[in-house]
GROMACS .gro file of C-alpha atoms in nm:
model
  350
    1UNK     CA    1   5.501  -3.133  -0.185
    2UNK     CA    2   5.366  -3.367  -0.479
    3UNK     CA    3   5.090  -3.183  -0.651
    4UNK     CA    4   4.875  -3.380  -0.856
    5UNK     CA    5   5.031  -3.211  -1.213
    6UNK     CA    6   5.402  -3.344  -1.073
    7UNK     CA    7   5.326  -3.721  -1.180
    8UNK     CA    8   5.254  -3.679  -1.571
    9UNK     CA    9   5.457  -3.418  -1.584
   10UNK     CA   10   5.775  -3.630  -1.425
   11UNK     CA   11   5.655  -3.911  -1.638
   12UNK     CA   12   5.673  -3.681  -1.971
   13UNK     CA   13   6.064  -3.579  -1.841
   14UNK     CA   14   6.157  -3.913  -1.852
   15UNK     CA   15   6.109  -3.965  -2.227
   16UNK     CA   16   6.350  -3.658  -2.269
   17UNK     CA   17   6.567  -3.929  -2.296
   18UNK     CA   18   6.428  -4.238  -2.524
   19UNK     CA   19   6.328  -3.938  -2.789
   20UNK     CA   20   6.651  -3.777  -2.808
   21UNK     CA   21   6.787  -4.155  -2.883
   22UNK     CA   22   6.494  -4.175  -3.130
   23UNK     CA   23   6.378  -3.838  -3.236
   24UNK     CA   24   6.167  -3.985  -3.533
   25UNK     CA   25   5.924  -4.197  -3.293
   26UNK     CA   26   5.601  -4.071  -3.351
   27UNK     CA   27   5.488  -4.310  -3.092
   28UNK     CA   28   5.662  -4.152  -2.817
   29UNK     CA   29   5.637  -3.784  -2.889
   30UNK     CA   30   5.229  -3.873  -2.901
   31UNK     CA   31   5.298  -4.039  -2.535
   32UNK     CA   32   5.481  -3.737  -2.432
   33UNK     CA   33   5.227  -3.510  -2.555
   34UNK     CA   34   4.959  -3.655  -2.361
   35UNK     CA   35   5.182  -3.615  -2.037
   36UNK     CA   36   5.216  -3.274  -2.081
   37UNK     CA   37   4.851  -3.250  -2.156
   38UNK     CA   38   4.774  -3.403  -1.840
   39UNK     CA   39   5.020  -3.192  -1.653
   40UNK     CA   40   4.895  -2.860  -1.781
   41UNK     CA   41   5.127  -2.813  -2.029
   42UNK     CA   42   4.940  -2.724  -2.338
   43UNK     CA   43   5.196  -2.524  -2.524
   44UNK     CA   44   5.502  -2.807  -2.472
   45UNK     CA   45   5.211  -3.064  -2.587
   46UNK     CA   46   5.166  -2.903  -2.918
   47UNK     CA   47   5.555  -2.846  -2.970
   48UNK     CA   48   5.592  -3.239  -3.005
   49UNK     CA   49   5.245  -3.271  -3.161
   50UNK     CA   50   5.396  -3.089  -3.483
   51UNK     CA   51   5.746  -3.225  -3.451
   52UNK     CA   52   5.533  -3.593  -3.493
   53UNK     CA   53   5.297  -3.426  -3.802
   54UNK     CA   54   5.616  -3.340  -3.979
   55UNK     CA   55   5.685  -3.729  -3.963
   56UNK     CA   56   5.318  -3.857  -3.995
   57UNK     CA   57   5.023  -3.642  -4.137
   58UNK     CA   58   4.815  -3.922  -4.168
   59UNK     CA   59   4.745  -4.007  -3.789
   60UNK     CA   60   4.421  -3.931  -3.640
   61UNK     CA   61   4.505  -3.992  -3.331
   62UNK     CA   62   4.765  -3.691  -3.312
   63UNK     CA   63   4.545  -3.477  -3.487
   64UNK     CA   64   4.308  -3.539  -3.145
   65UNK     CA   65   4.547  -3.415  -2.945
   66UNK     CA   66   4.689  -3.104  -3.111
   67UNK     CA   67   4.288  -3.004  -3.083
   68UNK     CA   68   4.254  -3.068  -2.725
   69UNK     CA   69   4.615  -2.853  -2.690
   70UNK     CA   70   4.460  -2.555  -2.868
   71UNK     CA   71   4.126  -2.608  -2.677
   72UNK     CA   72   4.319  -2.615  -2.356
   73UNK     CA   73   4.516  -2.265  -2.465
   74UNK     CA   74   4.177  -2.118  -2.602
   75UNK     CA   75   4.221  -2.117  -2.935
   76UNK     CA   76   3.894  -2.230  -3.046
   77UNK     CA   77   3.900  -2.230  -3.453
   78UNK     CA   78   4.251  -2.420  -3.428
   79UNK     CA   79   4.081  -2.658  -3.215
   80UNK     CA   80   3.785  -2.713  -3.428
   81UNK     CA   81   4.010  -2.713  -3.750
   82UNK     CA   82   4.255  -3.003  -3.571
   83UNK     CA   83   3.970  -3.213  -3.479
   84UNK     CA   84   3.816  -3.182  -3.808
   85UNK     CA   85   4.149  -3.321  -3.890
   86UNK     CA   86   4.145  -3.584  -3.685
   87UNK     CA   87   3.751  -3.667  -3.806
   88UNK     CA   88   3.914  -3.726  -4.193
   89UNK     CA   89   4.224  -3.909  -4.113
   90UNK     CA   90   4.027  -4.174  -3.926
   91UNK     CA   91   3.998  -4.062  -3.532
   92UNK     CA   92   3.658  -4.246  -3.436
   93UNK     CA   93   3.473  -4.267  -3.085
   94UNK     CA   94   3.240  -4.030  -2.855
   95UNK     CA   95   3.587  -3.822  -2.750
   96UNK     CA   96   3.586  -3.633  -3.075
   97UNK     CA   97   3.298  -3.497  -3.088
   98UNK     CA   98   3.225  -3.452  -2.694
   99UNK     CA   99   3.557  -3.247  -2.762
  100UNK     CA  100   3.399  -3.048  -3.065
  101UNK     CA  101   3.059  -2.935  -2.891
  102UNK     CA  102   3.247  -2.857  -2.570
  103UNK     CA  103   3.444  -2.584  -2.816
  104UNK     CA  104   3.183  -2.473  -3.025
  105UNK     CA  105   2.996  -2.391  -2.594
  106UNK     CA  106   3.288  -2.191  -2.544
  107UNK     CA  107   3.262  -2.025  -2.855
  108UNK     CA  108   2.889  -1.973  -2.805
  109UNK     CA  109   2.762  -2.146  -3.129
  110UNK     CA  110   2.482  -2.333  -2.877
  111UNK     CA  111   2.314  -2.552  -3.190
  112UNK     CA  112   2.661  -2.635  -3.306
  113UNK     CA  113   2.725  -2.772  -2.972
  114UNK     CA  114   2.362  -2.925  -2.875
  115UNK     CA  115   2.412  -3.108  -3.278
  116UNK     CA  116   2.770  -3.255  -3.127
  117UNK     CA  117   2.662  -3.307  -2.812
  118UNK     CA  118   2.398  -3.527  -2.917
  119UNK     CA  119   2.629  -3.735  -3.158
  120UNK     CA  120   2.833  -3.791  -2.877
  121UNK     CA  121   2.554  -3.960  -2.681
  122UNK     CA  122   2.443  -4.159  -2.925
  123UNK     CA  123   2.767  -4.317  -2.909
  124UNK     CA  124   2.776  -4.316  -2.546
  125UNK     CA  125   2.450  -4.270  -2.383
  126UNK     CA  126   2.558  -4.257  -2.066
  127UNK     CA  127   2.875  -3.975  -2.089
  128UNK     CA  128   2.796  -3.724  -1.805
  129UNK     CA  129   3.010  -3.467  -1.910
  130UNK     CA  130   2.807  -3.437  -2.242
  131UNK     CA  131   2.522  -3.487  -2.063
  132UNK     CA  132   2.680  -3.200  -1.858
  133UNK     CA  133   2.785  -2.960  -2.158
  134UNK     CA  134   2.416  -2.966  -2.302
  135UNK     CA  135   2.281  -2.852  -1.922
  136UNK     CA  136   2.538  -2.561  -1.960
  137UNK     CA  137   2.391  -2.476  -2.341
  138UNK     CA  138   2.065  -2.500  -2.221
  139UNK     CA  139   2.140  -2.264  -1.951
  140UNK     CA  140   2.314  -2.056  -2.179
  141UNK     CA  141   1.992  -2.008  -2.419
  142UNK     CA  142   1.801  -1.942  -2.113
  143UNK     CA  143   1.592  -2.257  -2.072
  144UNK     CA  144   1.669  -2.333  -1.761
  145UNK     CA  145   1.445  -2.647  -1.669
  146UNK     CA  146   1.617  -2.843  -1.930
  147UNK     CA  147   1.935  -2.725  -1.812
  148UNK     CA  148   1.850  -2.822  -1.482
  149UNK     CA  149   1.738  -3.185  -1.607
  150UNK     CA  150   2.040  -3.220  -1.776
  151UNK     CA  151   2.236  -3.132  -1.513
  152UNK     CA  152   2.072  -3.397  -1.260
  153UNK     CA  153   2.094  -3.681  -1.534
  154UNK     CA  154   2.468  -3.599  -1.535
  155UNK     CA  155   2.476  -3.612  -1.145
  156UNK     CA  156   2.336  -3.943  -1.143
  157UNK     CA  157   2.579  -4.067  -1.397
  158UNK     CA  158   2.834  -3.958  -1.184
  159UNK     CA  159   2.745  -3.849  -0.855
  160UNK     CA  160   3.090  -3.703  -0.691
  161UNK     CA  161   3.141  -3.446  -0.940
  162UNK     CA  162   3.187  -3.114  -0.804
  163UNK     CA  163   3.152  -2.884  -1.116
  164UNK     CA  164   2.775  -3.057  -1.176
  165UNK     CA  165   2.663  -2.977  -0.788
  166UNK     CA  166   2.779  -2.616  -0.879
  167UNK     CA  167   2.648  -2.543  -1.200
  168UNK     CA  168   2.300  -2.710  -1.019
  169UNK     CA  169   2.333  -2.514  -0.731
  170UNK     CA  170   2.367  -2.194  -0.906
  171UNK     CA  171   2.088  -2.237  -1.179
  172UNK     CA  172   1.854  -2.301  -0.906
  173UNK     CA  173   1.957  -1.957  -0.699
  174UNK     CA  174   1.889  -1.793  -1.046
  175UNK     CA  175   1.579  -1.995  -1.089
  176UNK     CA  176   1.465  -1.863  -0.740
  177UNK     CA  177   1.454  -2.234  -0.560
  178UNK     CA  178   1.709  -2.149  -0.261
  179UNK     CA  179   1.626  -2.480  -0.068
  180UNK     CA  180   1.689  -2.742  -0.372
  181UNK     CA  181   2.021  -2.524  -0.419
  182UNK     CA  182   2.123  -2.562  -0.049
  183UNK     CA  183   2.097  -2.968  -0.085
  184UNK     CA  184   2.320  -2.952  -0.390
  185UNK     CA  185   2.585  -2.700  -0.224
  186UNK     CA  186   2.570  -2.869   0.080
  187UNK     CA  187   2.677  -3.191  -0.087
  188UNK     CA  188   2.955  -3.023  -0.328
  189UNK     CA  189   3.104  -2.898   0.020
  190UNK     CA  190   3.131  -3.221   0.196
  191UNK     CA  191   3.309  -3.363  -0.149
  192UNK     CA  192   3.536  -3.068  -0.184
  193UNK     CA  193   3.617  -2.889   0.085
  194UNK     CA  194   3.840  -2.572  -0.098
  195UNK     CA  195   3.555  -2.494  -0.328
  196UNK     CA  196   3.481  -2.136  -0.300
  197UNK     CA  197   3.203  -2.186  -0.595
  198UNK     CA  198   3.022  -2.402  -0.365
  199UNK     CA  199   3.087  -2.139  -0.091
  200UNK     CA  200   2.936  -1.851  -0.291
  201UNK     CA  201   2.625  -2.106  -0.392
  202UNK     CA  202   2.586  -2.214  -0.043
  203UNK     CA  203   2.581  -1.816   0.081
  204UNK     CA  204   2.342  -1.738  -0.222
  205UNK     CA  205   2.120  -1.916  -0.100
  206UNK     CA  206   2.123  -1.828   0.261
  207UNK     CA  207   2.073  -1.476   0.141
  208UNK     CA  208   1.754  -1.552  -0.088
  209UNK     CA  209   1.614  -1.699   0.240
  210UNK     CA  210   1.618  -1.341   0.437
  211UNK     CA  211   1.952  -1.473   0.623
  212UNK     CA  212   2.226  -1.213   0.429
  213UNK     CA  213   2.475  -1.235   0.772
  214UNK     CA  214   2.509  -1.585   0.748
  215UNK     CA  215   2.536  -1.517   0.338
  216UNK     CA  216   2.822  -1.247   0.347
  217UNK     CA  217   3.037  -1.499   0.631
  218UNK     CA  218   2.982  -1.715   0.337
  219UNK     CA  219   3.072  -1.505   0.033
  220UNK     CA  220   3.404  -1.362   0.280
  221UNK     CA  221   3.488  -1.738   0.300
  222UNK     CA  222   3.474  -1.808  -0.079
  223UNK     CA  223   3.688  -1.539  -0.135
  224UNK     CA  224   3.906  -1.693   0.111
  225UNK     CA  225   3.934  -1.980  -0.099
  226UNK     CA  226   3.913  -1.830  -0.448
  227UNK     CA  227   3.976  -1.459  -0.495
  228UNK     CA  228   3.825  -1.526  -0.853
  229UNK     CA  229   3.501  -1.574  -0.758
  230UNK     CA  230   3.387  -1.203  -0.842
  231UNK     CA  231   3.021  -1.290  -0.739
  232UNK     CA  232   3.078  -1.297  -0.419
  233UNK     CA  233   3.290  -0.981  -0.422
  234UNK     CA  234   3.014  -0.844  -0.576
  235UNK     CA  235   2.747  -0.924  -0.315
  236UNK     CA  236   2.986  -0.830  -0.069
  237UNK     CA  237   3.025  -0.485  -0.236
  238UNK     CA  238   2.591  -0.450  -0.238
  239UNK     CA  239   2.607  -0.521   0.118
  240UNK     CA  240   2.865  -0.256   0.164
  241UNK     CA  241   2.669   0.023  -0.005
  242UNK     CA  242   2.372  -0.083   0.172
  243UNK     CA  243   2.549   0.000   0.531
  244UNK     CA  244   2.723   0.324   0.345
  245UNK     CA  245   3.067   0.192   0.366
  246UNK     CA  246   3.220   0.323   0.067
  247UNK     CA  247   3.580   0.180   0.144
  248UNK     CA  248   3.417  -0.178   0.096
  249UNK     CA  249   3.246  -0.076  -0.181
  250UNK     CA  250   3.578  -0.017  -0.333
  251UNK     CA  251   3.765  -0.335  -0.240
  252UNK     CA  252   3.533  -0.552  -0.361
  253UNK     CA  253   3.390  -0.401  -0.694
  254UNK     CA  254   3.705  -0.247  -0.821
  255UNK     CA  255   3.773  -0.674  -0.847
  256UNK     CA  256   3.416  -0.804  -0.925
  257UNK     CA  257   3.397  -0.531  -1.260
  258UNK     CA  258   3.760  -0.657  -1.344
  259UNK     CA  259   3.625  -0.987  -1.409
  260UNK     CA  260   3.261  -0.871  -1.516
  261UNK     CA  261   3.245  -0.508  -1.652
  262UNK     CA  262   2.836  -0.558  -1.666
  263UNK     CA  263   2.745  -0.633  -1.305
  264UNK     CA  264   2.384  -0.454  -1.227
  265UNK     CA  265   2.484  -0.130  -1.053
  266UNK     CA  266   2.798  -0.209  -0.967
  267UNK     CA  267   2.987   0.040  -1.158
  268UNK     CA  268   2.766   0.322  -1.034
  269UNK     CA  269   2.791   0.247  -0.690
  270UNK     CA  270   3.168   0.247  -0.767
  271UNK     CA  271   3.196   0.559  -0.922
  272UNK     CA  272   2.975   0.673  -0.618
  273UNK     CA  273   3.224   0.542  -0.357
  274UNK     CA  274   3.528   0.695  -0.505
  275UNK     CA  275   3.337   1.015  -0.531
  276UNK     CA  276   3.229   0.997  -0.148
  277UNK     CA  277   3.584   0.929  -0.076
  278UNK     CA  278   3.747   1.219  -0.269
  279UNK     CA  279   3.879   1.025  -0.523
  280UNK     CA  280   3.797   1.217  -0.817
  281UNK     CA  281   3.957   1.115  -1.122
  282UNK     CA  282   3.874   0.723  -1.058
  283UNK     CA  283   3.520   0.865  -0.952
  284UNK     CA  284   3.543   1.050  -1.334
  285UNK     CA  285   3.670   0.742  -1.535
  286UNK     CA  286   3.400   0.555  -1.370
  287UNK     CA  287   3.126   0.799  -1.462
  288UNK     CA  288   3.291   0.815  -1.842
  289UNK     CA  289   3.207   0.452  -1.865
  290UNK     CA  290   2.849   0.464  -1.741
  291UNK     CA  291   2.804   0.767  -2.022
  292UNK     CA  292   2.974   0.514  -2.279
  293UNK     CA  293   2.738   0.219  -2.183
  294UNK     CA  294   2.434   0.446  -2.189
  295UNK     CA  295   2.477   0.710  -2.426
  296UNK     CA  296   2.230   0.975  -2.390
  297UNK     CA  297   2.197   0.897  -1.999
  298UNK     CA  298   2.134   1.271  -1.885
  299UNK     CA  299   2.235   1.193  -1.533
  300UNK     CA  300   2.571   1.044  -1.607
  301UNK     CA  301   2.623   1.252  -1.861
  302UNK     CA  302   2.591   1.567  -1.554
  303UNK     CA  303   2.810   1.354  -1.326
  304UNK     CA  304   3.100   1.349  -1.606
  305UNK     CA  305   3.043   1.720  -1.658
  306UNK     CA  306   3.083   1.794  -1.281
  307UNK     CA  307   3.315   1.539  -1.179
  308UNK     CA  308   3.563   1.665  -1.438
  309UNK     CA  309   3.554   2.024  -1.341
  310UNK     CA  310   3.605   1.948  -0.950
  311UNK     CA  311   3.939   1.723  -1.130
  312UNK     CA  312   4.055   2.066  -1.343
  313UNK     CA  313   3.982   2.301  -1.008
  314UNK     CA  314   4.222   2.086  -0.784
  315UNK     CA  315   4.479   2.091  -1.064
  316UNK     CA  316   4.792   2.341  -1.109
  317UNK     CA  317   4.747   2.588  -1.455
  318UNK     CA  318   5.014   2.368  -1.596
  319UNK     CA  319   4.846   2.053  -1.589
  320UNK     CA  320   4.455   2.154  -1.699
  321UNK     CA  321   4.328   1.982  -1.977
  322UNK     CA  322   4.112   2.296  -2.021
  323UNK     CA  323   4.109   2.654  -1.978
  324UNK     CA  324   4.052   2.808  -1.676
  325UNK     CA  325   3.738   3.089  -1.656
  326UNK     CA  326   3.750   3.375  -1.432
  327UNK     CA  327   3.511   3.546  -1.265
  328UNK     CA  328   3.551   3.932  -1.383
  329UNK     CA  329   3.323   4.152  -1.174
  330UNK     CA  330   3.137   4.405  -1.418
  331UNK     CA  331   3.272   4.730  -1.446
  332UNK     CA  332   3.056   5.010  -1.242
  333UNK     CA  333   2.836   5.204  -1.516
  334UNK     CA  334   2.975   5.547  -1.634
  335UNK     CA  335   2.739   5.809  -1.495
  336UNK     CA  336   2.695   6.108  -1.765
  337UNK     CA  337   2.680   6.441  -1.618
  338UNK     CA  338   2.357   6.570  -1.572
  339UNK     CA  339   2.309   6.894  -1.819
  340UNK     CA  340   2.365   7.229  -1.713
  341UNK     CA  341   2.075   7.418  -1.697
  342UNK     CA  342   2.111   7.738  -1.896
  343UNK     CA  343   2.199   8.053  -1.660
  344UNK     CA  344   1.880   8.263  -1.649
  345UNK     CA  345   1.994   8.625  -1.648
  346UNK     CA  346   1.884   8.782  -1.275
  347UNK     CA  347   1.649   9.114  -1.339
  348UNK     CA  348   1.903   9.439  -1.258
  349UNK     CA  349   1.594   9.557  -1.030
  350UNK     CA  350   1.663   9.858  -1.254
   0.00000   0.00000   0.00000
């Protein structure tokens, strides 16, 4: 089957052979880098990006792509070091910097990316995906109607793009505007029809409209699509511990905290299930956690205390982390002997 990665990456094999006839061609091993860029190989990208640096540190232009290679690998500094690179030896255009504040989002430094963002637009004023990256920093900072217009001047920039109906459709659950959200999901299902983000979105908002049946089929169906999509393995595991089925509890948020460790109650209705189920040393490392993310939490605190000394009673002697404490009845009281009462001579009747 031809996937859509097999082009580029076919393409970039078939310079194998015009670099290993000219292995100082900085003009090819930058062609070749791209390819494997494209192809999602990041790491093979930057391995001819420094083979050409060693032969030309003065091009911008490869300095460009070794950032988006250590962007695409996560390794923000390099990336912003690289394009700063790229900024000095001459790399111009609204690329650079729509690459810089996309980085500094990742790396959370929201003015940093709003300030690059914005340089980026005046160069282009109508690039949606910056227009898109300042709706997600907006988001991020918690103003959401900005976010939200940003977002829909994006859309209309470019209206088949997937990632913008999702990120709209999932502000707007959070913003508490389930109907607006169902247009947008609606629309990102029709374009893409393996989305399970647009799945969850679409069941979100069924269940803020007092329909959670129709949500879960939903959330089981984006999970169908995309077992990373831990929100809907976390809704799934409310439901269950709504209708007391502990079991479900356990599939689904044993996954959702492995992706989120913070999700509202999850980890105590976790540490709950395994408990109900008599599985008391993940019930115990559960309830350790909940005393390490509130310290001084007098109820979790209790549950660690008892949890752990069920654990040590269904243990062997050999294998207790602690010493085991017998009951020892109390010995009976010594009774003293009651004094003998002096004799009292009997009268002779003499």
């Amino acid at each position: 089957m031809t996937t859509v990665q097999s082009g580029p990456r076919v393409q970039a094999d078939e310079l194998n052979g015009a670099i290993a006839r000219a292995p100082r061609n900085v003009a090819l091993l930058a062609k070749r880098a791209t390819l494997r860029l494209a192809a999602g190989q990041p790491r093979a990208a930057l391995t001819d990006i420094a083979t050409a640096l060693e032969i030309d540190d003065a091009d911008g232009n490869l300095y460009f792509l070794q950032a988006r290679a250590f962007r695409a690998i996560g390794q923000l500094k390099e990336a912003l070091a690289a394009a700063r690179q790229a900024a000095e030896h001459g790399f111009g255009g609204p690329e650079l910097p729509l690459l810089v504040g996309e980085t500094h989002l990742a790396a959370r430094n929201y003015a940093a990316a709003l300030d690059n963002l914005d340089r980026t637009l005046r160069l282009d004023p109508d690039q949606p995906a910056a227009l898109f990256y300042k709706g997600l920093a907006y988001a991020a900072t918690a103003d959401t109607s900005t976010a939200v217009q940003y977002l829909q001047d994006a859309l209309a920039r470019d209206p088949h793009e997937t990632e913008i109906l999702h990120q709209l459709s999932f502000l707007l659950n959070a913003w508490r505007i389930p109907a607006d959200a169902a247009r947008y999901a609606a629309l990102g299902m029709r374009l893409d029809t393996t989305s399970g983000l647009l799945r969850y979105d679409y069941g979100r908002q069924l269940e803020l409209q007092g329909r959670p049946d129709s949500a879960l089929w939903y959330y089981r169906r984006a999970l169908a699509l995309d077992t990373t999509v831990y929100r809907a393995d976390y809704r799934l595991g409310l439901a269950a511990a709504k209708a007391r089925q502990p079991k479900v509890v356990i599939q689904h948020l044993v996954r959702a905290l492995r992706r989120n460790p913070r999700l509202p109650e999850a980890r105590a209705l976790l540490a709950e299930a395994f408990e109900s189920q008599h599985r008391l040393p993940e019930a115990l490392a559960q309830y350790r956690q909940l005393v390490a993310e509130n310290p001084g939490n007098a109820h979790w605190t209790f549950k660690v205390w008892k949890t752990n000394e069920q654990v040590q009673a269904s243990l062997p002697d050999s294998l207790r982390t602690g010493p085991r404490y017998y009951y020892r009845r109390p010995a009976a009281p010594r009774l003293r002997p009651a004094p003998v009462e002096a004799l009292v001579p009997r009268s002779s009747g003499l």
